[in-house]
């Protein structure tokens, strides 16, 4: 429905996946993280979208599994992006079993989901050693995890955002490190990327 713009594209994951001001610093820290593991990680990209982000990361992983729920999008991505270590799968990350791997990339996906849906996903995340989570959060203090209906919108208008470490999710982690933060213009919050280590 082009609710995120991109009328000139067949599929478009929004300006958050295309604006160089947002994605350049994000890609820099992710490439550095993957390089530090010397192509030893199997990476699962949950909600890979139009793959404008993932296409820059594939070559730094042992295997890169890109997942999205939209079948036509996955078929399109398969035709455009090819590499020996790249695999595209059409899965519902809420209901389906996820592929095995070392590292999960979840970039601005949870923010669109209800708490019930996030709970189902968060239980699966503990199976991965590394979780690289990016969320659009309000500036300053906010009330985490106000519930929404899964869809196009996010919690920002409610001065809320997703925090997987607090109720109702309570993700158990060993360590965390903020990798990146981009402050949006016109008081529209900040996009924060955090690396969690679970074991």
PDB file of C-alpha atoms in Angstrom, residues 5-197:
ATOM      1  CA  UNK A   5       6.725   5.653   0.750  1.00  0.00           C
ATOM      2  CA  UNK A   6       8.934   4.352  -2.032  1.00  0.00           C
ATOM      3  CA  UNK A   7       6.445   4.694  -4.859  1.00  0.00           C
ATOM      4  CA  UNK A   8       9.223   4.117  -7.415  1.00  0.00           C
ATOM      5  CA  UNK A   9      10.085   0.694  -5.918  1.00  0.00           C
ATOM      6  CA  UNK A  10       8.299  -2.654  -6.238  1.00  0.00           C
ATOM      7  CA  UNK A  11       9.002  -3.308  -2.537  1.00  0.00           C
ATOM      8  CA  UNK A  12      10.224  -0.670  -0.078  1.00  0.00           C
ATOM      9  CA  UNK A  13      11.122  -1.161   3.582  1.00  0.00           C
ATOM     10  CA  UNK A  14      10.870   2.534   4.443  1.00  0.00           C
ATOM     11  CA  UNK A  15      13.286   5.455   4.669  1.00  0.00           C
ATOM     12  CA  UNK A  16      14.831   3.838   7.772  1.00  0.00           C
ATOM     13  CA  UNK A  17      16.297   1.229   5.440  1.00  0.00           C
ATOM     14  CA  UNK A  18      17.309   3.662   2.683  1.00  0.00           C
ATOM     15  CA  UNK A  19      18.322   7.044   4.127  1.00  0.00           C
ATOM     16  CA  UNK A  20      22.163   7.159   4.149  1.00  0.00           C
ATOM     17  CA  UNK A  21      22.102   9.357   7.274  1.00  0.00           C
ATOM     18  CA  UNK A  22      20.414   6.488   9.118  1.00  0.00           C
ATOM     19  CA  UNK A  23      21.956   3.405   7.562  1.00  0.00           C
ATOM     20  CA  UNK A  24      25.611   4.355   6.982  1.00  0.00           C
ATOM     21  CA  UNK A  25      26.627   4.428  10.658  1.00  0.00           C
ATOM     22  CA  UNK A  26      24.497   1.334  11.325  1.00  0.00           C
ATOM     23  CA  UNK A  27      26.226  -0.635   8.592  1.00  0.00           C
ATOM     24  CA  UNK A  28      29.639   0.503   9.827  1.00  0.00           C
ATOM     25  CA  UNK A  29      29.115  -0.983  13.316  1.00  0.00           C
ATOM     26  CA  UNK A  30      27.540  -4.187  12.000  1.00  0.00           C
ATOM     27  CA  UNK A  31      30.338  -4.793   9.527  1.00  0.00           C
ATOM     28  CA  UNK A  32      32.867  -4.210  12.324  1.00  0.00           C
ATOM     29  CA  UNK A  33      31.071  -6.731  14.561  1.00  0.00           C
ATOM     30  CA  UNK A  34      30.868  -9.388  11.851  1.00  0.00           C
ATOM     31  CA  UNK A  35      34.486  -8.818  10.783  1.00  0.00           C
ATOM     32  CA  UNK A  36      35.599  -9.315  14.386  1.00  0.00           C
ATOM     33  CA  UNK A  37      34.265 -12.877  14.119  1.00  0.00           C
ATOM     34  CA  UNK A  38      36.201 -13.586  10.929  1.00  0.00           C
ATOM     35  CA  UNK A  39      33.294 -14.997   8.889  1.00  0.00           C
ATOM     36  CA  UNK A  40      32.533 -17.604  11.549  1.00  0.00           C
ATOM     37  CA  UNK A  41      28.936 -16.593  12.289  1.00  0.00           C
ATOM     38  CA  UNK A  42      25.706 -17.941  10.858  1.00  0.00           C
ATOM     39  CA  UNK A  43      23.486 -14.850  10.773  1.00  0.00           C
ATOM     40  CA  UNK A  44      19.679 -14.890  10.695  1.00  0.00           C
ATOM     41  CA  UNK A  45      18.139 -11.626   9.499  1.00  0.00           C
ATOM     42  CA  UNK A  46      14.557 -11.626  10.773  1.00  0.00           C
ATOM     43  CA  UNK A  47      12.424  -9.288   8.707  1.00  0.00           C
ATOM     44  CA  UNK A  48      14.977  -8.713   5.952  1.00  0.00           C
ATOM     45  CA  UNK A  49      12.516  -6.639   3.919  1.00  0.00           C
ATOM     46  CA  UNK A  50      13.752  -5.347   0.568  1.00  0.00           C
ATOM     47  CA  UNK A  51      17.325  -6.380   1.549  1.00  0.00           C
ATOM     48  CA  UNK A  52      18.759  -2.898   1.042  1.00  0.00           C
ATOM     49  CA  UNK A  53      20.541  -3.390   4.389  1.00  0.00           C
ATOM     50  CA  UNK A  54      21.373  -7.088   4.284  1.00  0.00           C
ATOM     51  CA  UNK A  55      23.041  -6.923   0.878  1.00  0.00           C
ATOM     52  CA  UNK A  56      25.942  -5.070   2.534  1.00  0.00           C
ATOM     53  CA  UNK A  57      26.413  -7.673   5.283  1.00  0.00           C
ATOM     54  CA  UNK A  58      26.239 -11.029   3.518  1.00  0.00           C
ATOM     55  CA  UNK A  59      29.917 -11.282   2.627  1.00  0.00           C
ATOM     56  CA  UNK A  60      30.993 -10.939   6.262  1.00  0.00           C
ATOM     57  CA  UNK A  61      29.044 -14.000   7.478  1.00  0.00           C
ATOM     58  CA  UNK A  62      29.753 -17.699   7.190  1.00  0.00           C
ATOM     59  CA  UNK A  63      26.096 -18.051   6.195  1.00  0.00           C
ATOM     60  CA  UNK A  64      23.415 -15.373   5.952  1.00  0.00           C
ATOM     61  CA  UNK A  65      19.786 -16.467   6.224  1.00  0.00           C
ATOM     62  CA  UNK A  66      17.386 -13.654   5.280  1.00  0.00           C
ATOM     63  CA  UNK A  67      13.795 -14.150   6.401  1.00  0.00           C
ATOM     64  CA  UNK A  68      10.572 -12.313   5.694  1.00  0.00           C
ATOM     65  CA  UNK A  69       6.875 -13.179   5.881  1.00  0.00           C
ATOM     66  CA  UNK A  70       6.027 -11.774   2.426  1.00  0.00           C
ATOM     67  CA  UNK A  71       6.360 -14.585  -0.126  1.00  0.00           C
ATOM     68  CA  UNK A  72       6.473 -12.323  -3.211  1.00  0.00           C
ATOM     69  CA  UNK A  73       9.202 -10.257  -1.587  1.00  0.00           C
ATOM     70  CA  UNK A  74      11.315 -13.336  -0.813  1.00  0.00           C
ATOM     71  CA  UNK A  75      10.920 -14.586  -4.391  1.00  0.00           C
ATOM     72  CA  UNK A  76      11.939 -11.149  -5.683  1.00  0.00           C
ATOM     73  CA  UNK A  77      14.983 -11.044  -3.378  1.00  0.00           C
ATOM     74  CA  UNK A  78      16.089 -14.504  -4.548  1.00  0.00           C
ATOM     75  CA  UNK A  79      16.183 -13.252  -8.132  1.00  0.00           C
ATOM     76  CA  UNK A  80      18.131 -10.078  -7.354  1.00  0.00           C
ATOM     77  CA  UNK A  81      20.604 -11.106  -4.653  1.00  0.00           C
ATOM     78  CA  UNK A  82      22.761 -14.193  -5.092  1.00  0.00           C
ATOM     79  CA  UNK A  83      25.737 -15.489  -3.103  1.00  0.00           C
ATOM     80  CA  UNK A  84      26.967 -18.942  -2.125  1.00  0.00           C
ATOM     81  CA  UNK A  85      26.437 -18.207   1.557  1.00  0.00           C
ATOM     82  CA  UNK A  86      23.057 -16.450   1.151  1.00  0.00           C
ATOM     83  CA  UNK A  87      19.677 -18.083   1.702  1.00  0.00           C
ATOM     84  CA  UNK A  88      16.209 -16.522   1.637  1.00  0.00           C
ATOM     85  CA  UNK A  89      13.330 -18.124   3.537  1.00  0.00           C
ATOM     86  CA  UNK A  90       9.673 -17.148   3.762  1.00  0.00           C
ATOM     87  CA  UNK A  91       8.735 -17.629   7.423  1.00  0.00           C
ATOM     88  CA  UNK A  92       6.404 -16.148  10.014  1.00  0.00           C
ATOM     89  CA  UNK A  93       8.909 -15.383  12.787  1.00  0.00           C
ATOM     90  CA  UNK A  94       6.074 -15.271  15.341  1.00  0.00           C
ATOM     91  CA  UNK A  95       4.677 -18.745  14.661  1.00  0.00           C
ATOM     92  CA  UNK A  96       7.358 -20.678  12.735  1.00  0.00           C
ATOM     93  CA  UNK A  97      10.485 -22.370  13.991  1.00  0.00           C
ATOM     94  CA  UNK A  98      13.546 -20.270  13.227  1.00  0.00           C
ATOM     95  CA  UNK A  99      16.732 -21.556  11.573  1.00  0.00           C
ATOM     96  CA  UNK A 100      19.692 -22.341  13.787  1.00  0.00           C
ATOM     97  CA  UNK A 101      22.525 -19.839  13.919  1.00  0.00           C
ATOM     98  CA  UNK A 102      24.833 -17.765  16.085  1.00  0.00           C
ATOM     99  CA  UNK A 103      23.495 -14.251  15.545  1.00  0.00           C
ATOM    100  CA  UNK A 104      20.068 -12.687  15.046  1.00  0.00           C
ATOM    101  CA  UNK A 105      19.555  -9.326  13.349  1.00  0.00           C
ATOM    102  CA  UNK A 106      16.190  -7.772  14.197  1.00  0.00           C
ATOM    103  CA  UNK A 107      16.053  -4.312  12.699  1.00  0.00           C
ATOM    104  CA  UNK A 108      12.966  -2.213  13.434  1.00  0.00           C
ATOM    105  CA  UNK A 109      10.689  -5.255  13.390  1.00  0.00           C
ATOM    106  CA  UNK A 110       9.506  -5.697  16.983  1.00  0.00           C
ATOM    107  CA  UNK A 111       8.349  -2.073  17.153  1.00  0.00           C
ATOM    108  CA  UNK A 112       5.505  -2.950  14.760  1.00  0.00           C
ATOM    109  CA  UNK A 113       4.261  -5.943  16.769  1.00  0.00           C
ATOM    110  CA  UNK A 114       1.895  -6.452  19.707  1.00  0.00           C
ATOM    111  CA  UNK A 115       3.309  -7.533  23.046  1.00  0.00           C
ATOM    112  CA  UNK A 116       1.795 -10.994  22.574  1.00  0.00           C
ATOM    113  CA  UNK A 117       3.629 -11.405  19.260  1.00  0.00           C
ATOM    114  CA  UNK A 118       6.903 -10.056  20.685  1.00  0.00           C
ATOM    115  CA  UNK A 119       6.662 -12.501  23.602  1.00  0.00           C
ATOM    116  CA  UNK A 120       6.496 -15.416  21.183  1.00  0.00           C
ATOM    117  CA  UNK A 121       9.581 -14.168  19.340  1.00  0.00           C
ATOM    118  CA  UNK A 122      11.564 -13.284  22.463  1.00  0.00           C
ATOM    119  CA  UNK A 123      11.322 -16.866  23.722  1.00  0.00           C
ATOM    120  CA  UNK A 124      13.125 -17.995  20.555  1.00  0.00           C
ATOM    121  CA  UNK A 125      15.878 -15.374  20.797  1.00  0.00           C
ATOM    122  CA  UNK A 126      17.590 -17.051  23.750  1.00  0.00           C
ATOM    123  CA  UNK A 127      18.707 -19.830  21.376  1.00  0.00           C
ATOM    124  CA  UNK A 128      21.128 -17.417  19.693  1.00  0.00           C
ATOM    125  CA  UNK A 129      24.371 -16.202  21.256  1.00  0.00           C
ATOM    126  CA  UNK A 130      24.114 -12.713  19.776  1.00  0.00           C
ATOM    127  CA  UNK A 131      21.061 -10.539  19.180  1.00  0.00           C
ATOM    128  CA  UNK A 132      21.512  -7.267  17.307  1.00  0.00           C
ATOM    129  CA  UNK A 133      18.300  -5.388  17.976  1.00  0.00           C
ATOM    130  CA  UNK A 134      17.356  -2.029  16.470  1.00  0.00           C
ATOM    131  CA  UNK A 135      14.305  -0.139  17.739  1.00  0.00           C
ATOM    132  CA  UNK A 136      12.797   3.307  17.175  1.00  0.00           C
ATOM    133  CA  UNK A 137      12.493   4.808  20.670  1.00  0.00           C
ATOM    134  CA  UNK A 138      11.286   8.121  22.111  1.00  0.00           C
ATOM    135  CA  UNK A 139      13.773  10.743  23.233  1.00  0.00           C
ATOM    136  CA  UNK A 140      14.388  10.843  26.997  1.00  0.00           C
ATOM    137  CA  UNK A 141      12.448   8.774  29.503  1.00  0.00           C
ATOM    138  CA  UNK A 142       9.587   6.659  28.210  1.00  0.00           C
ATOM    139  CA  UNK A 143       7.169   3.957  29.348  1.00  0.00           C
ATOM    140  CA  UNK A 144       8.349   0.728  27.719  1.00  0.00           C
ATOM    141  CA  UNK A 145       6.193  -1.892  26.042  1.00  0.00           C
ATOM    142  CA  UNK A 146       2.817  -0.186  25.852  1.00  0.00           C
ATOM    143  CA  UNK A 147       0.767  -2.616  23.822  1.00  0.00           C
ATOM    144  CA  UNK A 148      -0.277  -1.998  20.222  1.00  0.00           C
ATOM    145  CA  UNK A 149      -1.992  -3.962  17.491  1.00  0.00           C
ATOM    146  CA  UNK A 150       0.529  -5.555  15.131  1.00  0.00           C
ATOM    147  CA  UNK A 151       0.778  -3.554  11.921  1.00  0.00           C
ATOM    148  CA  UNK A 152       2.361  -0.579  10.221  1.00  0.00           C
ATOM    149  CA  UNK A 153       2.449   1.743  13.264  1.00  0.00           C
ATOM    150  CA  UNK A 154       4.828   1.906  16.248  1.00  0.00           C
ATOM    151  CA  UNK A 155       4.592   2.997  19.914  1.00  0.00           C
ATOM    152  CA  UNK A 156       6.256   6.411  19.506  1.00  0.00           C
ATOM    153  CA  UNK A 157       2.977   8.400  19.698  1.00  0.00           C
ATOM    154  CA  UNK A 158       2.344   6.787  23.099  1.00  0.00           C
ATOM    155  CA  UNK A 159       5.817   7.851  24.311  1.00  0.00           C
ATOM    156  CA  UNK A 160       6.726   4.188  24.356  1.00  0.00           C
ATOM    157  CA  UNK A 161       9.080   1.757  22.699  1.00  0.00           C
ATOM    158  CA  UNK A 162      10.151  -1.869  22.950  1.00  0.00           C
ATOM    159  CA  UNK A 163      12.511  -2.906  25.758  1.00  0.00           C
ATOM    160  CA  UNK A 164      12.999  -6.675  25.659  1.00  0.00           C
ATOM    161  CA  UNK A 165      14.724  -6.752  29.060  1.00  0.00           C
ATOM    162  CA  UNK A 166      11.690  -5.634  31.093  1.00  0.00           C
ATOM    163  CA  UNK A 167       8.137  -7.035  31.526  1.00  0.00           C
ATOM    164  CA  UNK A 168       6.362  -8.617  29.840  1.00  0.00           C
ATOM    165  CA  UNK A 169       9.368  -9.991  27.885  1.00  0.00           C
ATOM    166  CA  UNK A 170      12.175 -10.256  30.482  1.00  0.00           C
ATOM    167  CA  UNK A 171      14.793 -11.511  28.043  1.00  0.00           C
ATOM    168  CA  UNK A 172      17.697 -13.006  29.976  1.00  0.00           C
ATOM    169  CA  UNK A 173      21.070 -11.781  28.759  1.00  0.00           C
ATOM    170  CA  UNK A 174      24.700 -12.056  29.828  1.00  0.00           C
ATOM    171  CA  UNK A 175      25.862  -8.715  28.453  1.00  0.00           C
ATOM    172  CA  UNK A 176      24.725  -5.756  26.356  1.00  0.00           C
ATOM    173  CA  UNK A 177      26.361  -2.940  24.428  1.00  0.00           C
ATOM    174  CA  UNK A 178      24.829  -0.058  22.505  1.00  0.00           C
ATOM    175  CA  UNK A 179      26.341  -0.124  19.032  1.00  0.00           C
ATOM    176  CA  UNK A 180      24.665   2.825  17.386  1.00  0.00           C
ATOM    177  CA  UNK A 181      22.173   5.636  17.866  1.00  0.00           C
ATOM    178  CA  UNK A 182      20.666   7.974  15.315  1.00  0.00           C
ATOM    179  CA  UNK A 183      18.591  10.908  16.592  1.00  0.00           C
ATOM    180  CA  UNK A 184      15.779  11.707  14.212  1.00  0.00           C
ATOM    181  CA  UNK A 185      15.004  15.242  13.102  1.00  0.00           C
ATOM    182  CA  UNK A 186      11.966  17.187  14.359  1.00  0.00           C
ATOM    183  CA  UNK A 187      11.825  15.417  17.731  1.00  0.00           C
ATOM    184  CA  UNK A 188      10.822  12.104  16.123  1.00  0.00           C
ATOM    185  CA  UNK A 189      12.767   9.917  18.506  1.00  0.00           C
ATOM    186  CA  UNK A 190      15.953   7.932  18.043  1.00  0.00           C
ATOM    187  CA  UNK A 191      16.904   4.704  16.332  1.00  0.00           C
ATOM    188  CA  UNK A 192      18.977   2.629  18.746  1.00  0.00           C
ATOM    189  CA  UNK A 193      20.944  -0.533  17.926  1.00  0.00           C
ATOM    190  CA  UNK A 194      21.980  -2.769  20.829  1.00  0.00           C
ATOM    191  CA  UNK A 195      24.075  -5.922  20.867  1.00  0.00           C
ATOM    192  CA  UNK A 196      22.911  -8.487  23.409  1.00  0.00           C
ATOM    193  CA  UNK A 197      24.943 -11.541  24.342  1.00  0.00           C
TER     194      UNK A 197
END
